[in-house]
mmCIF file of C-alpha atoms in Angstrom:
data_model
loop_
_atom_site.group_PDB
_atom_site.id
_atom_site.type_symbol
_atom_site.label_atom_id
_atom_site.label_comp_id
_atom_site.label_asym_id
_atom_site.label_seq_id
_atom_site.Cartn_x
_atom_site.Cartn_y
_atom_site.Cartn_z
ATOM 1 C CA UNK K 1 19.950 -84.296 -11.222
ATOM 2 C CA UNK K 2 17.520 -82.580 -8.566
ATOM 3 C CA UNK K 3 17.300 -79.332 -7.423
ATOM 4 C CA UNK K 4 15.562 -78.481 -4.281
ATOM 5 C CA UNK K 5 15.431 -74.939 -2.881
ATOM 6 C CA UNK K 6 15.367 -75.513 1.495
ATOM 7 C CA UNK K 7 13.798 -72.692 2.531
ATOM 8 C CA UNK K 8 12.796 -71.366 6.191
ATOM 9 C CA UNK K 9 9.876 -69.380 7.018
ATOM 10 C CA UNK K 10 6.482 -68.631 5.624
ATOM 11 C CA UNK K 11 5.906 -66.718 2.577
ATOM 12 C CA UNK K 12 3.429 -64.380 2.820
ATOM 13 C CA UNK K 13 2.819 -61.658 0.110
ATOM 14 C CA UNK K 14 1.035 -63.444 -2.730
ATOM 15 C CA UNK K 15 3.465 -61.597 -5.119
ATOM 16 C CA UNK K 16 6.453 -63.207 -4.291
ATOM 17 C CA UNK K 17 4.462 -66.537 -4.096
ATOM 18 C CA UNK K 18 3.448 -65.649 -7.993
ATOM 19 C CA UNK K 19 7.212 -65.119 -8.881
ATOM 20 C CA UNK K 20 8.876 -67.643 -7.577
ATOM 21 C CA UNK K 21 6.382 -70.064 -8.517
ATOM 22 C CA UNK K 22 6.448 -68.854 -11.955
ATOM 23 C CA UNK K 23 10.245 -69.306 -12.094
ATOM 24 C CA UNK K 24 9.525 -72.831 -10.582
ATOM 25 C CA UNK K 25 7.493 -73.417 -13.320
ATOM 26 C CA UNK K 26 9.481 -72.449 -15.870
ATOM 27 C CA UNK K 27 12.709 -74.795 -13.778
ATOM 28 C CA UNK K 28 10.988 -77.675 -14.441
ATOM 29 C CA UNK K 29 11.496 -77.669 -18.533
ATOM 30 C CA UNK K 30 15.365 -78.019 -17.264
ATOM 31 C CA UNK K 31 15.421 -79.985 -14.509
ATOM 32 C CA UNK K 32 13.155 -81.211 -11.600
ATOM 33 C CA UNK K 33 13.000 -78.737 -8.898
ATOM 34 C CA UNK K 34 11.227 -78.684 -5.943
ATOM 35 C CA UNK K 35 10.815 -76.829 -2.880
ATOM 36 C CA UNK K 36 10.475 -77.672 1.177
ATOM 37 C CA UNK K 37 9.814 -75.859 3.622
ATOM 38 C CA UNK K 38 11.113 -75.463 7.044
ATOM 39 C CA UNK K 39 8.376 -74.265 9.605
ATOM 40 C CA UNK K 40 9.724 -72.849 12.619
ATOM 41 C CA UNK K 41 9.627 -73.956 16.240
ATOM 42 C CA UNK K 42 6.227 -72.695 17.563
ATOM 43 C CA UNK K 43 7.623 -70.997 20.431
ATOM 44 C CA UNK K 44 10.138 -69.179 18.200
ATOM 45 C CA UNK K 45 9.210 -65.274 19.338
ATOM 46 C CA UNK K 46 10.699 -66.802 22.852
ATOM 47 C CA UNK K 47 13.561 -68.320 21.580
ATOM 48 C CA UNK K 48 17.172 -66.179 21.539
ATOM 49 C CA UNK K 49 18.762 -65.510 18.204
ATOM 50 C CA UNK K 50 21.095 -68.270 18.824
ATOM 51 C CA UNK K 51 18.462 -70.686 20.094
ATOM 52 C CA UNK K 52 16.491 -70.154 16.895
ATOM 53 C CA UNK K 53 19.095 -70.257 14.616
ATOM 54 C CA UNK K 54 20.045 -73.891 16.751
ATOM 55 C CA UNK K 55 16.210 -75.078 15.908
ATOM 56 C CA UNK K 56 16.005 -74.033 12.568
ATOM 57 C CA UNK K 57 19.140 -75.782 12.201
ATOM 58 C CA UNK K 58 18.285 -78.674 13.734
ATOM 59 C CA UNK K 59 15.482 -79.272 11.634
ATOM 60 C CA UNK K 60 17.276 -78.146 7.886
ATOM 61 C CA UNK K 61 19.594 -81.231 9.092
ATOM 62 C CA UNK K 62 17.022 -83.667 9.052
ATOM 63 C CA UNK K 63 16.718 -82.517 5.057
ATOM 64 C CA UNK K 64 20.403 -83.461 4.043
ATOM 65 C CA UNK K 65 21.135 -86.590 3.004
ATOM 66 C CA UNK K 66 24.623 -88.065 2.957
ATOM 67 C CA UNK K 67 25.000 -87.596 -0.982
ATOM 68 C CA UNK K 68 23.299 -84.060 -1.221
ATOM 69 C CA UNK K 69 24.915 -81.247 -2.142
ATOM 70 C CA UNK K 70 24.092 -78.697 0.048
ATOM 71 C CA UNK K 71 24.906 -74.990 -0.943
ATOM 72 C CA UNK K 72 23.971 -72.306 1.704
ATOM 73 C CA UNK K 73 22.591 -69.082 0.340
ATOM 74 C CA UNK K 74 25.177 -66.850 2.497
ATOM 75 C CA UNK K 75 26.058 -63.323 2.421
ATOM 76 C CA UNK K 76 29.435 -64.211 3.179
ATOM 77 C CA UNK K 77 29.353 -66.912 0.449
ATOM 78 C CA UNK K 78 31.369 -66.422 -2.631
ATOM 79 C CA UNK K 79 29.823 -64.237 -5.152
ATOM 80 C CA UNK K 80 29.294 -64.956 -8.805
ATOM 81 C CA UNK K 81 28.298 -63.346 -12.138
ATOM 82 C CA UNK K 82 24.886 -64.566 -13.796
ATOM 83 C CA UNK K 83 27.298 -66.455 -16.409
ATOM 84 C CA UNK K 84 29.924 -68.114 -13.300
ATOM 85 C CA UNK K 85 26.923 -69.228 -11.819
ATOM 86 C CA UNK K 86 25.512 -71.265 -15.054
ATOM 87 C CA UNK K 87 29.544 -72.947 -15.247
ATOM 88 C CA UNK K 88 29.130 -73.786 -11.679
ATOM 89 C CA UNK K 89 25.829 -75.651 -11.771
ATOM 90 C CA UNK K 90 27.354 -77.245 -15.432
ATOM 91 C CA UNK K 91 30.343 -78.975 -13.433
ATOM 92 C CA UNK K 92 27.962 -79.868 -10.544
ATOM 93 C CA UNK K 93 25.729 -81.548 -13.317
ATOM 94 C CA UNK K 94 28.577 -83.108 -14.897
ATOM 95 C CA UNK K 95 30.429 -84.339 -11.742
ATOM 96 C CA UNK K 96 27.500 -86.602 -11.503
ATOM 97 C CA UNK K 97 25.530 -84.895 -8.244
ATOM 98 C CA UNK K 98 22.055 -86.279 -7.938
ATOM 99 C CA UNK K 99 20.708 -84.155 -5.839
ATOM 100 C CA UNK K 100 21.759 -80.008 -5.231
ATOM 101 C CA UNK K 101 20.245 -79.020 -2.305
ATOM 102 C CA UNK K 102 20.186 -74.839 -1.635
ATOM 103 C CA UNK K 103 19.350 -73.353 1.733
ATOM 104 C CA UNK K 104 18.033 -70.125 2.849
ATOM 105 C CA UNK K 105 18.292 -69.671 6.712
ATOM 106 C CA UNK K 106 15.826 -67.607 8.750
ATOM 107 C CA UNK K 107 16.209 -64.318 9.991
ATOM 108 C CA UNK K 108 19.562 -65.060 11.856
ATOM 109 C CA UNK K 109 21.252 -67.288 9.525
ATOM 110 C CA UNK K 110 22.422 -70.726 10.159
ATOM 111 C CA UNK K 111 23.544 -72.876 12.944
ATOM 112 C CA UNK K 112 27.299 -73.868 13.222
ATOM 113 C CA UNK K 113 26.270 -77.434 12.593
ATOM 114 C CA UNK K 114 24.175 -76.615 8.917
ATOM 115 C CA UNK K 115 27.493 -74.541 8.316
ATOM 116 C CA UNK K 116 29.588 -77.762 9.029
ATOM 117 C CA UNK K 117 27.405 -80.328 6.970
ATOM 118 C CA UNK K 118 27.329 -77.320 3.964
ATOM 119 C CA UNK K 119 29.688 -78.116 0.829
ATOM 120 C CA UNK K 120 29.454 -74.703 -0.577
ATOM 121 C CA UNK K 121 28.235 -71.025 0.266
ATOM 122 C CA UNK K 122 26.735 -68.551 -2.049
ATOM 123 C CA UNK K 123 26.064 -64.972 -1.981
ATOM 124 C CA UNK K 124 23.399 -63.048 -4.437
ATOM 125 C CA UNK K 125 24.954 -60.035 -3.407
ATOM 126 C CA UNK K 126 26.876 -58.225 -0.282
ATOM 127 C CA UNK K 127 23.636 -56.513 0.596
ATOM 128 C CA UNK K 128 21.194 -58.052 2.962
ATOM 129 C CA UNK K 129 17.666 -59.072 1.431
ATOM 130 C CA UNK K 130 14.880 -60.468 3.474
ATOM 131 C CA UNK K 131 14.613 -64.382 3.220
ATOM 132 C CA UNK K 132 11.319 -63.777 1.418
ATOM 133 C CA UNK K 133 13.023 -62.075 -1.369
ATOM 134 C CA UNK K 134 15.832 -64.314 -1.800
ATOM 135 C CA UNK K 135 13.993 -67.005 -2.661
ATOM 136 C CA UNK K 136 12.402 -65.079 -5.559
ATOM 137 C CA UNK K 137 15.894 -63.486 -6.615
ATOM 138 C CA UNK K 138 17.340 -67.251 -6.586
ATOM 139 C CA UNK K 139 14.944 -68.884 -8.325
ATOM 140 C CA UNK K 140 15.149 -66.219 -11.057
ATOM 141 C CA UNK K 141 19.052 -66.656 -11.510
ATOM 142 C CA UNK K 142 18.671 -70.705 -11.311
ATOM 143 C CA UNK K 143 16.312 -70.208 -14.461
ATOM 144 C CA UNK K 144 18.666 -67.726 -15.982
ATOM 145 C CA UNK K 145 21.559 -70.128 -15.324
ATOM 146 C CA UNK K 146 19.585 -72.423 -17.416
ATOM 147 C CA UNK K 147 18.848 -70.349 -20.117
ATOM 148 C CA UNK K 148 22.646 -69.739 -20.588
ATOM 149 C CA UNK K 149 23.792 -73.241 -20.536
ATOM 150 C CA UNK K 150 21.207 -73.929 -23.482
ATOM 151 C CA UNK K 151 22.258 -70.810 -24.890
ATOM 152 C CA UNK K 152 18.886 -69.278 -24.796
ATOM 153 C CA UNK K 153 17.764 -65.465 -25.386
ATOM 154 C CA UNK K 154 16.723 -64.934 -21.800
ATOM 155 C CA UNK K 155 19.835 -63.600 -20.280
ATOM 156 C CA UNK K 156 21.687 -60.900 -22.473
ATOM 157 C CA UNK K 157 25.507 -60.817 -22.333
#
C-alpha cells in the first residue's frame, strides 16, 4: 500500500518543514509515503471563501483516482485514540487498498465536491490548528500508528 499526504498551501517555517520531513523519513521504513502539494490559484487573495475553497477543490480532484482512498483531515471528522487510529489503517491495509490518500484543505476547508468524492473524515482533535501544523501533527501519529502495529517502544500505552 501507498500513503500520500494531499496537502494545500505552502509551508513556510523551516521547523515544521524539519518535522514533518523527519517523520516522512522515518514513514518510509513502513510503508512508501509521499507527499503533493496543492498550490493555490494565483489570484487567491481576490477570490471569496467559497470561490477558493471551489479552486482548491477543483484542483485536489484532479489527485484522486477512482481506487484511492481518500480520507479528509476534518474537524468534524470522527475522532480517534493514537491506538484506534493504528486498527484503522491495519483493516485499510488488510482490505487490500493500494493507495490511502489524506487531505488537508486550505484555510476554509473543502469544497462540497472533495467532500462528495471523500470515503472517510478524520479529526486530530475538536480544536482548530493551522493547516501548517496539521501536517506535522499527522505525520507524527501516521508514524506512531506504525510503531503500534509492529508493537514498537515509540508510543507508550
Amino acid at each position: 500500500m501507498r500513503i500520500t499526504l494531499l496537502q494545500t498551501g505552502k509551508t513556510d517555517a523551516s521547523w515544521l518543514k524539519t518535522g514533518t520531513g523527519e517523520y516522512a523519513v522515518r514513514l518510509s521504513h513502513y510503508i512508501r509515503f509521499d507527499v503533493a502539494d496543492i498550490v493555490p490559484p494565483k489570484n487567491f487573495r481576490q477570490l471569496s471563501p467559497q470561490q477558493l475553497k471551489d479552486a482548491e477543490g477543483r484542483l485536489m480532484l484532479r489527485h484522486f483516482g477512482s481506487a484511492d482512498q481518500v480520507v479528509l483531515l476534518d474537524e468534524r471528522g470522527k475522532t480517534h485514540t493514537s491506538e484506534e487510529f493504528a486498527v484503522w489503517i491495519q483493516k485499510i491495509m488488510n482490505a487490500g487498498t493500494r493507495h490511502l490518500m489524506f487531505v488537508i484543505g486550505g484555510a476554509y476547508g473543502f469544497s462540497d465536491e472533495v467532500y462528495a468524492a471523500a470515503n472517510a473524515r478524520i479529526s486530530l482533535s475538536s480544536m482548530t490548528f493551522s493547516h501548517q501544523m496539521v501536517r506535522l501533527f499527522f505525520t507524527e501519529q501516521l508514524y506512531r500508528a506504525f510503531t503500534i502495529l509492529k508493537n514498537e517502544p515509540y508510543h507508550n500505552s
